Tab-separated table of N, CA and C in Angstrom:
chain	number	residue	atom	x	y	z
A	213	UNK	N	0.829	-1.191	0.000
A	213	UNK	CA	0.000	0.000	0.000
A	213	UNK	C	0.871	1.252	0.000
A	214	UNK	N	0.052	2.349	-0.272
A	214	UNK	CA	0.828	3.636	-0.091
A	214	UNK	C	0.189	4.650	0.265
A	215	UNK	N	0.993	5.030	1.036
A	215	UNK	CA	0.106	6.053	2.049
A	215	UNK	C	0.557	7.654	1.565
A	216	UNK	N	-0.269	8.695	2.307
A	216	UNK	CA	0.017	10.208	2.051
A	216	UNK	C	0.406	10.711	3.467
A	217	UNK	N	0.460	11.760	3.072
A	217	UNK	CA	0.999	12.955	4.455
A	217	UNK	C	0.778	14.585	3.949
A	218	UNK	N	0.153	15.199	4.665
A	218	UNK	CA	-0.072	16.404	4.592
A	218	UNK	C	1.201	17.104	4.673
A	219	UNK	N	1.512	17.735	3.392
A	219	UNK	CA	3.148	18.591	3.969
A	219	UNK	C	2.994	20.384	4.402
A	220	UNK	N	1.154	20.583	4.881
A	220	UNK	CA	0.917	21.608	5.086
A	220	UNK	C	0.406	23.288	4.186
A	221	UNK	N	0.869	22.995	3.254
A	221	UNK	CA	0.990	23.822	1.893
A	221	UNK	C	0.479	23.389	0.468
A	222	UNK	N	0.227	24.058	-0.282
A	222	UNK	CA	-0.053	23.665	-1.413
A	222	UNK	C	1.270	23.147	-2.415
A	223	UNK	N	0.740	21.911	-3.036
A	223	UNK	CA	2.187	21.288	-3.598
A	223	UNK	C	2.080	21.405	-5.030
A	224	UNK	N	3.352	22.005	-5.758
A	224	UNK	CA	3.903	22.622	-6.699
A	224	UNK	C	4.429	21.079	-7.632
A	225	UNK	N	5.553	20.758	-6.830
A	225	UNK	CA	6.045	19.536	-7.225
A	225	UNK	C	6.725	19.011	-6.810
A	226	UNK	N	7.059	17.669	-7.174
A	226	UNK	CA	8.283	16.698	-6.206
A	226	UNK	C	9.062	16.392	-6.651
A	227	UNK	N	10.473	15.922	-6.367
A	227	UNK	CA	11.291	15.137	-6.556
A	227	UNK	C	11.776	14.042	-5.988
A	228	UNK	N	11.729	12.563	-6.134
A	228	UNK	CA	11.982	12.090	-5.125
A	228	UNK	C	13.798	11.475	-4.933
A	229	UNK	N	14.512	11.369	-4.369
A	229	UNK	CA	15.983	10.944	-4.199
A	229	UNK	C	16.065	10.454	-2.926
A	230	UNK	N	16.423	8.875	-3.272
A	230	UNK	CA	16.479	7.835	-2.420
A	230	UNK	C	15.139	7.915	-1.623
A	231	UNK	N	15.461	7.942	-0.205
A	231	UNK	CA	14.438	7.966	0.554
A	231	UNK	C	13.753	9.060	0.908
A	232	UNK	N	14.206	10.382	0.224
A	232	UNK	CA	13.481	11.332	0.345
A	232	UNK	C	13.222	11.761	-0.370
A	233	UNK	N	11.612	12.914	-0.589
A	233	UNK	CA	11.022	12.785	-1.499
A	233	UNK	C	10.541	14.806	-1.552
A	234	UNK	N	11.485	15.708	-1.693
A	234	UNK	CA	11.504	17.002	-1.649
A	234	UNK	C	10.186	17.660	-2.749
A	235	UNK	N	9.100	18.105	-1.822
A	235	UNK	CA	7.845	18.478	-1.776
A	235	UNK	C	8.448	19.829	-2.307
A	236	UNK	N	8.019	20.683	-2.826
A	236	UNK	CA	7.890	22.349	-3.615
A	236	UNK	C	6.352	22.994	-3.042
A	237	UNK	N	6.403	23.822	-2.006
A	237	UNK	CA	4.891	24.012	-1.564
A	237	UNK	C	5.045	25.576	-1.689
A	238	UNK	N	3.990	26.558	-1.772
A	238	UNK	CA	4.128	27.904	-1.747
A	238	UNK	C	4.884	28.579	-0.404
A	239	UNK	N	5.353	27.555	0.420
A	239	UNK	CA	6.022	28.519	1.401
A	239	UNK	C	7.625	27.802	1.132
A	240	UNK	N	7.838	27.175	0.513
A	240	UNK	CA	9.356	26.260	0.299
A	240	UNK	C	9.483	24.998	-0.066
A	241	UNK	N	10.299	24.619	0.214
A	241	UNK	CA	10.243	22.954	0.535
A	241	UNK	C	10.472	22.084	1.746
A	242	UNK	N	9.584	21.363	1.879
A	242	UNK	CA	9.708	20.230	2.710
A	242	UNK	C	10.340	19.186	2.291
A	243	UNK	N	10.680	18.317	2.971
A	243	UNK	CA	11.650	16.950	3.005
A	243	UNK	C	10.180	15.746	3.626
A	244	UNK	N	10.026	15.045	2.882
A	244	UNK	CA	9.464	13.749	3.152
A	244	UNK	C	10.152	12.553	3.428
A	245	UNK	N	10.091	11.484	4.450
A	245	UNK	CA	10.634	10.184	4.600
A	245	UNK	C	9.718	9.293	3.691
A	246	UNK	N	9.810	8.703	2.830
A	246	UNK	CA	9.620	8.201	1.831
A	246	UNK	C	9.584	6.298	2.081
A	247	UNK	N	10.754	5.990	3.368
A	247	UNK	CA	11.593	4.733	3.325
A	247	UNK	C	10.563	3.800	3.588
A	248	UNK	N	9.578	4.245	3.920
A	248	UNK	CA	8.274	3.388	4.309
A	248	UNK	C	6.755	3.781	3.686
A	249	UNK	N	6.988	3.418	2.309
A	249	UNK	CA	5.382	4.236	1.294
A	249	UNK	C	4.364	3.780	1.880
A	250	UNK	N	3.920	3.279	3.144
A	250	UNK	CA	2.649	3.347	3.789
A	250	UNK	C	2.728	4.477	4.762
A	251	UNK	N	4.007	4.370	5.342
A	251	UNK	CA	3.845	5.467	6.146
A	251	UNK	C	4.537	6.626	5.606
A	252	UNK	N	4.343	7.460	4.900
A	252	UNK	CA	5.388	8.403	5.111
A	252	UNK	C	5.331	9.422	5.936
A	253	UNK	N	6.663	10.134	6.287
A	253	UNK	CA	6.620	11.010	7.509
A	253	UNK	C	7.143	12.675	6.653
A	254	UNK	N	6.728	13.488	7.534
A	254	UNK	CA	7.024	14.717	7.138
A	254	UNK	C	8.448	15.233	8.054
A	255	UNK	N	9.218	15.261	7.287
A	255	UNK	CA	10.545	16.233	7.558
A	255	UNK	C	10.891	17.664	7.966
A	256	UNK	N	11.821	18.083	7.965
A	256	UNK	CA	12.453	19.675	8.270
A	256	UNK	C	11.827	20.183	6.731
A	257	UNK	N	11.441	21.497	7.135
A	257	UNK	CA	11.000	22.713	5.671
A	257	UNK	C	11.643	23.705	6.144
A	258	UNK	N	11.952	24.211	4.619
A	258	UNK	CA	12.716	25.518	4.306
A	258	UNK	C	11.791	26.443	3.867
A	259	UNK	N	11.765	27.257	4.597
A	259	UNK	CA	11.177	28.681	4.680
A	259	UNK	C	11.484	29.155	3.106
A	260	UNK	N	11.558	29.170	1.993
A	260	UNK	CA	12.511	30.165	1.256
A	260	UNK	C	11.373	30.433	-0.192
A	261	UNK	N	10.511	30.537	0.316
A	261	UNK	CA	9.335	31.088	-0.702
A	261	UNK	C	8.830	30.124	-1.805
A	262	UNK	N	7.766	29.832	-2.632
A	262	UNK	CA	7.184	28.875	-3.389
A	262	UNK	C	8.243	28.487	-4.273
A	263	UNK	N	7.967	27.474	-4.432
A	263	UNK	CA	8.939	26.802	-5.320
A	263	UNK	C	8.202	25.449	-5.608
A	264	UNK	N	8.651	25.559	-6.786
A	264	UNK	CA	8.234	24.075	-7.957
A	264	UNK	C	9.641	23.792	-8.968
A	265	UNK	N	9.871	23.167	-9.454
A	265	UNK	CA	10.407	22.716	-10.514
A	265	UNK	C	12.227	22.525	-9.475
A	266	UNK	N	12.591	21.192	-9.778
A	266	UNK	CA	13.681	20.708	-9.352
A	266	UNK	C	14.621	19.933	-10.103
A	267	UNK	N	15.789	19.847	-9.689
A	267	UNK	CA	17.169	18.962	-10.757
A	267	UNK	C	18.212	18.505	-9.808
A	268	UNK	N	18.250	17.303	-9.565
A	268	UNK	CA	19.332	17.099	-8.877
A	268	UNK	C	20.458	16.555	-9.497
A	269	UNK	N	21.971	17.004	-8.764
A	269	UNK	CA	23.262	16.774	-9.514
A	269	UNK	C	24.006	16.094	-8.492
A	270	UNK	N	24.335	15.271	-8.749
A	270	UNK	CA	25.486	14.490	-7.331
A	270	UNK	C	25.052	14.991	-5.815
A	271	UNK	N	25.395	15.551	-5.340
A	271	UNK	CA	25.046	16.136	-3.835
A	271	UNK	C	24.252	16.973	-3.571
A	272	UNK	N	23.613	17.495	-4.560
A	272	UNK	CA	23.170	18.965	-5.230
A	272	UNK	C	21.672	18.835	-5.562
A	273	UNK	N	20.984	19.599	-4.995
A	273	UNK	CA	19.424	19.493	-5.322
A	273	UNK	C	19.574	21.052	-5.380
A	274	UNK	N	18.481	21.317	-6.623
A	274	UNK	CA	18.584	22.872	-7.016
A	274	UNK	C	17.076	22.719	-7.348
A	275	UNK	N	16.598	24.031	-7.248
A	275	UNK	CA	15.260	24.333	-7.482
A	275	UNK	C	14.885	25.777	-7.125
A	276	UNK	N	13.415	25.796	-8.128
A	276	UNK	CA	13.056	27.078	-8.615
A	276	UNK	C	12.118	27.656	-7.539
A	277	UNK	N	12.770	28.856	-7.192
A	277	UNK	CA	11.873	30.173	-6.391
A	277	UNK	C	11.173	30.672	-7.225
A	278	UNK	N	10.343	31.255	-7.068
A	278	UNK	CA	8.878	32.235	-7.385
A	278	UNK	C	9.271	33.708	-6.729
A	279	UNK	N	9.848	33.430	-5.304
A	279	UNK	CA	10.652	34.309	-4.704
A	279	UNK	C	12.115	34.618	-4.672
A	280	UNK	N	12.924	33.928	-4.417
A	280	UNK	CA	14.093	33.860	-3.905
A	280	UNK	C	15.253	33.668	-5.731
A	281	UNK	N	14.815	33.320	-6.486
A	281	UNK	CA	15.753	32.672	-7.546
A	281	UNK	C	15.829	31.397	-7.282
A	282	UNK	N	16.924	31.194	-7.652
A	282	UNK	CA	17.613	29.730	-7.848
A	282	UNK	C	18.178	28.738	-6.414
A	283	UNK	N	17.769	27.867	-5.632
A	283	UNK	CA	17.558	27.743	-4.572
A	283	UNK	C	18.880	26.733	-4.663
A	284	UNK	N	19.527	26.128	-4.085
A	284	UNK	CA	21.046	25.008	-3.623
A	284	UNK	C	21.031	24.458	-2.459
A	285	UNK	N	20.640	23.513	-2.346
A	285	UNK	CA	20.851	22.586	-1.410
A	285	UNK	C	21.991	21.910	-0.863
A	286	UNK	N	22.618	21.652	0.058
A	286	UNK	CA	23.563	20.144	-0.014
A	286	UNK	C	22.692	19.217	0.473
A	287	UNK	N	22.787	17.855	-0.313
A	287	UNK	CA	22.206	16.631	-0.015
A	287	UNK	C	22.985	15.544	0.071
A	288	UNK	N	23.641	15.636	0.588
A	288	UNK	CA	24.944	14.618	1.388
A	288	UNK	C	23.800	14.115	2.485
A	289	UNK	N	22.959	14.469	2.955
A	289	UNK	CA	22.334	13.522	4.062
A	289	UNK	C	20.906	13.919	3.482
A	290	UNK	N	20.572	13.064	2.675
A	290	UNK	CA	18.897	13.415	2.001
A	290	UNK	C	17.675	13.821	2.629
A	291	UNK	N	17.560	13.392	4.238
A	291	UNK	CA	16.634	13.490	5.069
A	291	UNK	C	16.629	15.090	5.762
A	292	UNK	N	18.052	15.446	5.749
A	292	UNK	CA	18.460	16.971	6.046
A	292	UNK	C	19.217	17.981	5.114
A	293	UNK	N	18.677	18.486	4.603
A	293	UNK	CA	19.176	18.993	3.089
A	293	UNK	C	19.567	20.501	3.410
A	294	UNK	N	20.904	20.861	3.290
A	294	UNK	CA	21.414	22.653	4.124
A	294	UNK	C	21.320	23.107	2.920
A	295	UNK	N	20.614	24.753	3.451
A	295	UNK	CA	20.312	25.426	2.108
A	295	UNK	C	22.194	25.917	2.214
A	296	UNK	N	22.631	26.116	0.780
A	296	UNK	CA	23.826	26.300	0.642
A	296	UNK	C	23.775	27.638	-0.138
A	297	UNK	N	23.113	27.886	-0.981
A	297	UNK	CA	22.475	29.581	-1.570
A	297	UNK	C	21.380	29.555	-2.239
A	298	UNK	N	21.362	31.162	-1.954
A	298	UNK	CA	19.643	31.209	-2.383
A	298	UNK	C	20.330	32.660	-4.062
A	299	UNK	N	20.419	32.276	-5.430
A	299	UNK	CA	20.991	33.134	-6.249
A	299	UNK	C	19.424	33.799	-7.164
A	300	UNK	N	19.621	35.164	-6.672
A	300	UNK	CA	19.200	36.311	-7.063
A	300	UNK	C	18.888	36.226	-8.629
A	301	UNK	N	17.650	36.365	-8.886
A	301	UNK	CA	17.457	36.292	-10.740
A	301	UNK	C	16.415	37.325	-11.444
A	302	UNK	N	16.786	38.050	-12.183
A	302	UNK	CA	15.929	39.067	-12.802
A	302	UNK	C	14.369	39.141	-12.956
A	303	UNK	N	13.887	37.965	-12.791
A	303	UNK	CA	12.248	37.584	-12.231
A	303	UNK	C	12.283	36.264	-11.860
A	304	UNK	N	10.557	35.759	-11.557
A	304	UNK	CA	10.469	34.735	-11.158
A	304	UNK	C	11.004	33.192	-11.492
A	305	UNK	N	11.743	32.506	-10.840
A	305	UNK	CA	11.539	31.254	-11.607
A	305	UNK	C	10.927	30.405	-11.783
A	306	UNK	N	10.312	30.026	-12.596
A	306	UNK	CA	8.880	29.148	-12.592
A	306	UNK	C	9.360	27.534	-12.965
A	307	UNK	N	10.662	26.911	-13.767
A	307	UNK	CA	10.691	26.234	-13.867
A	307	UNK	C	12.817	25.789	-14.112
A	308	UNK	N	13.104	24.659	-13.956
A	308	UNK	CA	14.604	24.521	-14.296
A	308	UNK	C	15.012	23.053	-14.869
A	309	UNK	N	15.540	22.728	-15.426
A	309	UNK	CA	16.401	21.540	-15.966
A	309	UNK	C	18.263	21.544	-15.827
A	310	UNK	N	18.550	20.951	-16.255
A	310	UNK	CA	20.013	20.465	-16.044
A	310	UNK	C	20.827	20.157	-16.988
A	311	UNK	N	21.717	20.560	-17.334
A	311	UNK	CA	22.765	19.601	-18.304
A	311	UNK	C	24.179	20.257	-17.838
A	312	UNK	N	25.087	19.385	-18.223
A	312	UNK	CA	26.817	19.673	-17.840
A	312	UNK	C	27.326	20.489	-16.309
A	313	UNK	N	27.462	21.822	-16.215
A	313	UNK	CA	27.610	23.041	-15.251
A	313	UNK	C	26.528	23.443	-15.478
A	314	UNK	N	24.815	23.930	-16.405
A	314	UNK	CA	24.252	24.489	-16.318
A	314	UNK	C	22.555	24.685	-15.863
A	315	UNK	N	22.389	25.249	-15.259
A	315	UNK	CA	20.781	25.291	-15.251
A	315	UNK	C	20.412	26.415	-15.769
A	316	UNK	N	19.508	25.760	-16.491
A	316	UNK	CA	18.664	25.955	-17.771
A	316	UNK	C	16.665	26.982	-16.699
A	317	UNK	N	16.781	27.994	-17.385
A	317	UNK	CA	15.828	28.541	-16.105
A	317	UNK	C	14.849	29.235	-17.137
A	318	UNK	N	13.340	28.805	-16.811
A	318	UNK	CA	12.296	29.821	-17.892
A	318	UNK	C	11.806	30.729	-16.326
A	319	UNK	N	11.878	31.579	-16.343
A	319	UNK	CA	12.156	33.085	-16.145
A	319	UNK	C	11.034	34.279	-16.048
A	320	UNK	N	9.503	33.544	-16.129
A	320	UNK	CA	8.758	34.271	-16.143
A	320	UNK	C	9.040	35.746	-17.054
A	321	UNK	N	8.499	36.601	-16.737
A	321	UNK	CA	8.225	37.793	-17.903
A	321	UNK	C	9.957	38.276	-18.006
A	322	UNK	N	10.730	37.427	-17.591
A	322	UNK	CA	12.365	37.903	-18.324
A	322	UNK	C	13.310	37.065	-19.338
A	323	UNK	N	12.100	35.510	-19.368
A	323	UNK	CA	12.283	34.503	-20.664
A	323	UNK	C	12.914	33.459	-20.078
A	324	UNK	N	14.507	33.773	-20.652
A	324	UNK	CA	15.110	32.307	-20.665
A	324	UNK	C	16.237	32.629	-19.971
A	325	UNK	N	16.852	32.126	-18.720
A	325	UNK	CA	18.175	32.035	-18.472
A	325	UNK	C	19.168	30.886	-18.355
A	326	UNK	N	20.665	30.797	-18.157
A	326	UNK	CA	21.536	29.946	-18.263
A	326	UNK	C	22.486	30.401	-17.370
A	327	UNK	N	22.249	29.977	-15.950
A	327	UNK	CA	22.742	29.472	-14.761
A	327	UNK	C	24.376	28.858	-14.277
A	328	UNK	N	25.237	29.297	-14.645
A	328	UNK	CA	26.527	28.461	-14.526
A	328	UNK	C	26.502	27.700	-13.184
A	329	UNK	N	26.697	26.357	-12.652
A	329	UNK	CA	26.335	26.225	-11.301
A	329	UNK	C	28.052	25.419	-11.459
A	330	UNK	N	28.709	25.748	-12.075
A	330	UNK	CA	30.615	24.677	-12.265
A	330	UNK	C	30.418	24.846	-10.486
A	331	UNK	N	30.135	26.006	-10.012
A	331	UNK	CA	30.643	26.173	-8.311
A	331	UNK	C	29.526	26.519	-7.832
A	332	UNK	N	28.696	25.046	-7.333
A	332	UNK	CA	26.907	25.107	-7.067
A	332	UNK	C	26.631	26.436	-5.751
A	333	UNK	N	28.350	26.382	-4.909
A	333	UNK	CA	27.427	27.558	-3.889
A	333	UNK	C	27.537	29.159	-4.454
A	334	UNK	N	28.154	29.026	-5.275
A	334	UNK	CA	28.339	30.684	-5.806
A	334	UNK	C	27.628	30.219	-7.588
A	335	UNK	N	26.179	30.352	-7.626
A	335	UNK	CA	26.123	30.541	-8.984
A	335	UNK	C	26.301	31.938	-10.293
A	336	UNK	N	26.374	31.709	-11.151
A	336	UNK	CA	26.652	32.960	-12.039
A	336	UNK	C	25.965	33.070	-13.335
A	337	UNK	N	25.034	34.015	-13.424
A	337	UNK	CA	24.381	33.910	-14.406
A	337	UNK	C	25.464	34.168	-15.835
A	338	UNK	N	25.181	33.268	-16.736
A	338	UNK	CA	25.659	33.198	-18.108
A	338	UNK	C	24.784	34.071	-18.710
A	339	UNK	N	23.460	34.195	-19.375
A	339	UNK	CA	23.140	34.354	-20.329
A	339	UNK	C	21.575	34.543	-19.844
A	340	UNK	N	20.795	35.367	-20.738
A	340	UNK	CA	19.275	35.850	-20.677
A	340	UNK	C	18.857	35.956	-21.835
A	341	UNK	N	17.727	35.751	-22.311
A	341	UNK	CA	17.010	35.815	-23.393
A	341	UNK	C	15.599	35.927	-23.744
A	342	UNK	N	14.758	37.449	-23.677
A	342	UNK	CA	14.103	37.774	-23.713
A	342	UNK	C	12.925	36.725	-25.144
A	343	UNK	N	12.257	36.079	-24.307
A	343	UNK	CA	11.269	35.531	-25.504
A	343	UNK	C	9.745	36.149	-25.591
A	344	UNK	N	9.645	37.334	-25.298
A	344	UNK	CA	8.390	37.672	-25.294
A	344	UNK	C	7.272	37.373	-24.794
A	345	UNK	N	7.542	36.912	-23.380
A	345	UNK	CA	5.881	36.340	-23.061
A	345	UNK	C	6.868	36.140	-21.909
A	346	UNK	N	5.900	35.755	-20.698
A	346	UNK	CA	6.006	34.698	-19.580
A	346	UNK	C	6.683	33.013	-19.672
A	347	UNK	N	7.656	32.900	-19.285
A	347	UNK	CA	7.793	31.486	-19.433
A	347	UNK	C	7.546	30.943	-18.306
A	348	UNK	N	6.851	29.843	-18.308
A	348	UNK	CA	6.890	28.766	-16.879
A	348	UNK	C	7.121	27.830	-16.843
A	349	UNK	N	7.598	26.993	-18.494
A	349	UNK	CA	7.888	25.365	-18.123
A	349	UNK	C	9.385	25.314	-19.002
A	350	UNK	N	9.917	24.471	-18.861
A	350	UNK	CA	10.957	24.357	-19.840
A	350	UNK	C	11.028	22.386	-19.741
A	351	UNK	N	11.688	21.970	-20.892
A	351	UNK	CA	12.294	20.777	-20.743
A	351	UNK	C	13.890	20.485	-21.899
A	352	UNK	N	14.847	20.066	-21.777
A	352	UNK	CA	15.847	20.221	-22.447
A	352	UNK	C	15.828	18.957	-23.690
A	353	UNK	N	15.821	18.959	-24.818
A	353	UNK	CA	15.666	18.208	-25.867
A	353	UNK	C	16.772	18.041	-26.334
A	354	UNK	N	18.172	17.306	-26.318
A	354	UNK	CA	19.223	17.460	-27.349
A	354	UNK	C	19.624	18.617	-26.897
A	355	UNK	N	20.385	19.637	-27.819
A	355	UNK	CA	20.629	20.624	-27.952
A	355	UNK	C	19.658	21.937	-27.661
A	356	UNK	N	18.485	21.603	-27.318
A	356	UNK	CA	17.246	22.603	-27.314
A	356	UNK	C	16.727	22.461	-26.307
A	357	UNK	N	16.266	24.052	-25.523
A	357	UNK	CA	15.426	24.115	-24.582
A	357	UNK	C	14.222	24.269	-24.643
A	358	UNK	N	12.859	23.625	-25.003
A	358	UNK	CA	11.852	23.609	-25.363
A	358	UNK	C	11.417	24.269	-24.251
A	359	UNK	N	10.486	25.523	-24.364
A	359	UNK	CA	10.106	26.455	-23.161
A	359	UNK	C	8.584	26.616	-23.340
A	360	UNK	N	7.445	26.510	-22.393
A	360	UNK	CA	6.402	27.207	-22.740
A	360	UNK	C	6.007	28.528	-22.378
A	361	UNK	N	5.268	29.524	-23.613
A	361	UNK	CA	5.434	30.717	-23.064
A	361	UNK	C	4.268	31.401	-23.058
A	362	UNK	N	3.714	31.872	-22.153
A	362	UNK	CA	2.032	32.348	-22.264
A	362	UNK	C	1.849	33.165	-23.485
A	363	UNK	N	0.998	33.152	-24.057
A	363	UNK	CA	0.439	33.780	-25.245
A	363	UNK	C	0.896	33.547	-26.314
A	364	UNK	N	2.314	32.627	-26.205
A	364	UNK	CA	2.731	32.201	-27.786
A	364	UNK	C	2.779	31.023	-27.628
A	365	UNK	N	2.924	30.343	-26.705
A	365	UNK	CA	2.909	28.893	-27.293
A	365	UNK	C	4.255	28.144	-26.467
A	366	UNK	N	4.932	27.745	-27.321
A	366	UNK	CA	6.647	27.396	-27.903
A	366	UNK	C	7.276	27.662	-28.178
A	367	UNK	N	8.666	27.961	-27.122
A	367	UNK	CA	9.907	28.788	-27.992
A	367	UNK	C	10.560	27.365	-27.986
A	368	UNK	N	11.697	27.452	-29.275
A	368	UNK	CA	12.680	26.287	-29.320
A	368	UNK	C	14.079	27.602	-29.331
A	369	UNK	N	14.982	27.009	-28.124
A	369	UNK	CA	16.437	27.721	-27.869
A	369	UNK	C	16.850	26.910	-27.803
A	370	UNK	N	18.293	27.212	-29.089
A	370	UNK	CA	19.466	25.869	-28.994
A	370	UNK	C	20.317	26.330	-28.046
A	371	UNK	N	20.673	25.486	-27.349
A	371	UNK	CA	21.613	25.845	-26.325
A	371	UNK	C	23.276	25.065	-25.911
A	372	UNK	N	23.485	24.803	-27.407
A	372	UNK	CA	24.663	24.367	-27.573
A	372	UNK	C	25.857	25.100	-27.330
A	373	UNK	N	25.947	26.169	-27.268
A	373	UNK	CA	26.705	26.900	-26.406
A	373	UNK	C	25.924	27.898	-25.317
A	374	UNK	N	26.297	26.983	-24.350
A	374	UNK	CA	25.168	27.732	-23.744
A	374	UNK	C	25.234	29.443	-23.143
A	375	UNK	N	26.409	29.700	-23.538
A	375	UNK	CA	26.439	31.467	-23.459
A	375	UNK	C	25.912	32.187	-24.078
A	376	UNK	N	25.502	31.838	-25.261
A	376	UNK	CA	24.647	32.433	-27.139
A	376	UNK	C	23.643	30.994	-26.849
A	377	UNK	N	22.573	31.642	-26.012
A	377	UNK	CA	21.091	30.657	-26.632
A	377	UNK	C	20.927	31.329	-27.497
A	378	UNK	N	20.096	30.713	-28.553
A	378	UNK	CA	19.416	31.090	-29.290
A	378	UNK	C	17.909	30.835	-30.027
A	379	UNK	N	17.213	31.779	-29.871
A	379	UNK	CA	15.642	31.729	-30.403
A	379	UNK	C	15.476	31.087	-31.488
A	380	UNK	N	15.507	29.687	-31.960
A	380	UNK	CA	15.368	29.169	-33.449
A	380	UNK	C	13.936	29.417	-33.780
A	381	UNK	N	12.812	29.159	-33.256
A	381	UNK	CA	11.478	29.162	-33.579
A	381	UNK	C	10.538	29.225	-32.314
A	382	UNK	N	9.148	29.358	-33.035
A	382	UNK	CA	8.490	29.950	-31.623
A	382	UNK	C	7.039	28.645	-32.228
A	383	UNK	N	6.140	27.835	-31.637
A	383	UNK	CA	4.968	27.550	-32.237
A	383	UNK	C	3.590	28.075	-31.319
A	384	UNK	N	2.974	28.298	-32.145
A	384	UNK	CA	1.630	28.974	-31.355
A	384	UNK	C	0.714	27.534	-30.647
């Protein structure tokens, strides 16, 4: 069987790693014990404003503020996860993905950004790219950041170097 647990807040989204299962609620994230899916238990939460959309990298759980930017975890002990920085971003982040050093960030009404995380506690923004609309979802395709963007649809950004994204096409 499998059981639930109230994590108090409204839930955005999850990730789960190993036995814990990091909840995204409008006030932060919570940490779930997971190790027993009938029971699960509710963990330590981080205060650090709504957040949805997550990527984890070796020790490294990163995820998107609404408030705060770009959120860093250490997860060397999954059940207790230390916020390690909270990096400052030109609007909201509504959503993030992963590849090599970078996170990949749709950016609400400031589009598209590219995140250097080579040194996860000091991140550095690379690159911005105004796509005209609100973005809130992204997913990384190959070489392309497939983004959704209110009122247009679909942007496709190649992001093969990821310092020069670039706007290849947009679909309605």
């Amino acid at each position: 069987t499998v059981g639930s647990v109230d994590v108090g807040n409204p839930a955005f989204d999850v990730l789960v790693y190993g036995n814990a299962a990091y909840v995204g609620t409008s006030t932060g994230i919570t940490v779930v014990d997971v190790s027993d899916p009938a029971n699960p238990t509710v963990g330590p939460s981080m205060n650090v404003g709504a957040t949805g959309g997550f990527a984890m990298v070796a020790n490294y759980l990163f995820a998107a503020s609404e408030t705060n930017g770009l959120i860093v975890l250490g997860v060397t002990d999954p059940l207790n996860p230390q916020l390690l920085t909270m990096f400052a971003t030109s609007d909201v982040v509504q959503d993030i993905t992963f590849t090599g050093s970078y996170v990949f960030a749709a950016l609400g009404d400031a589009g598209f950004a590219v995140i250097d995380v080579s040194n996860p506690v000091s991140p550095s923004l690379t690159a911005e790219l105004d796509l005209g609309g609100f973005a809130s979802g992204l997913v990384l395709a190959s070489n392309f950041a497939i983004i959704t963007v209110r009122d247009i649809g679909l942007a496709a950004v190649e992001v093969r170097y990821p310092a020069i994204p670039v706007l290849v096409s947009t679909l309605p």
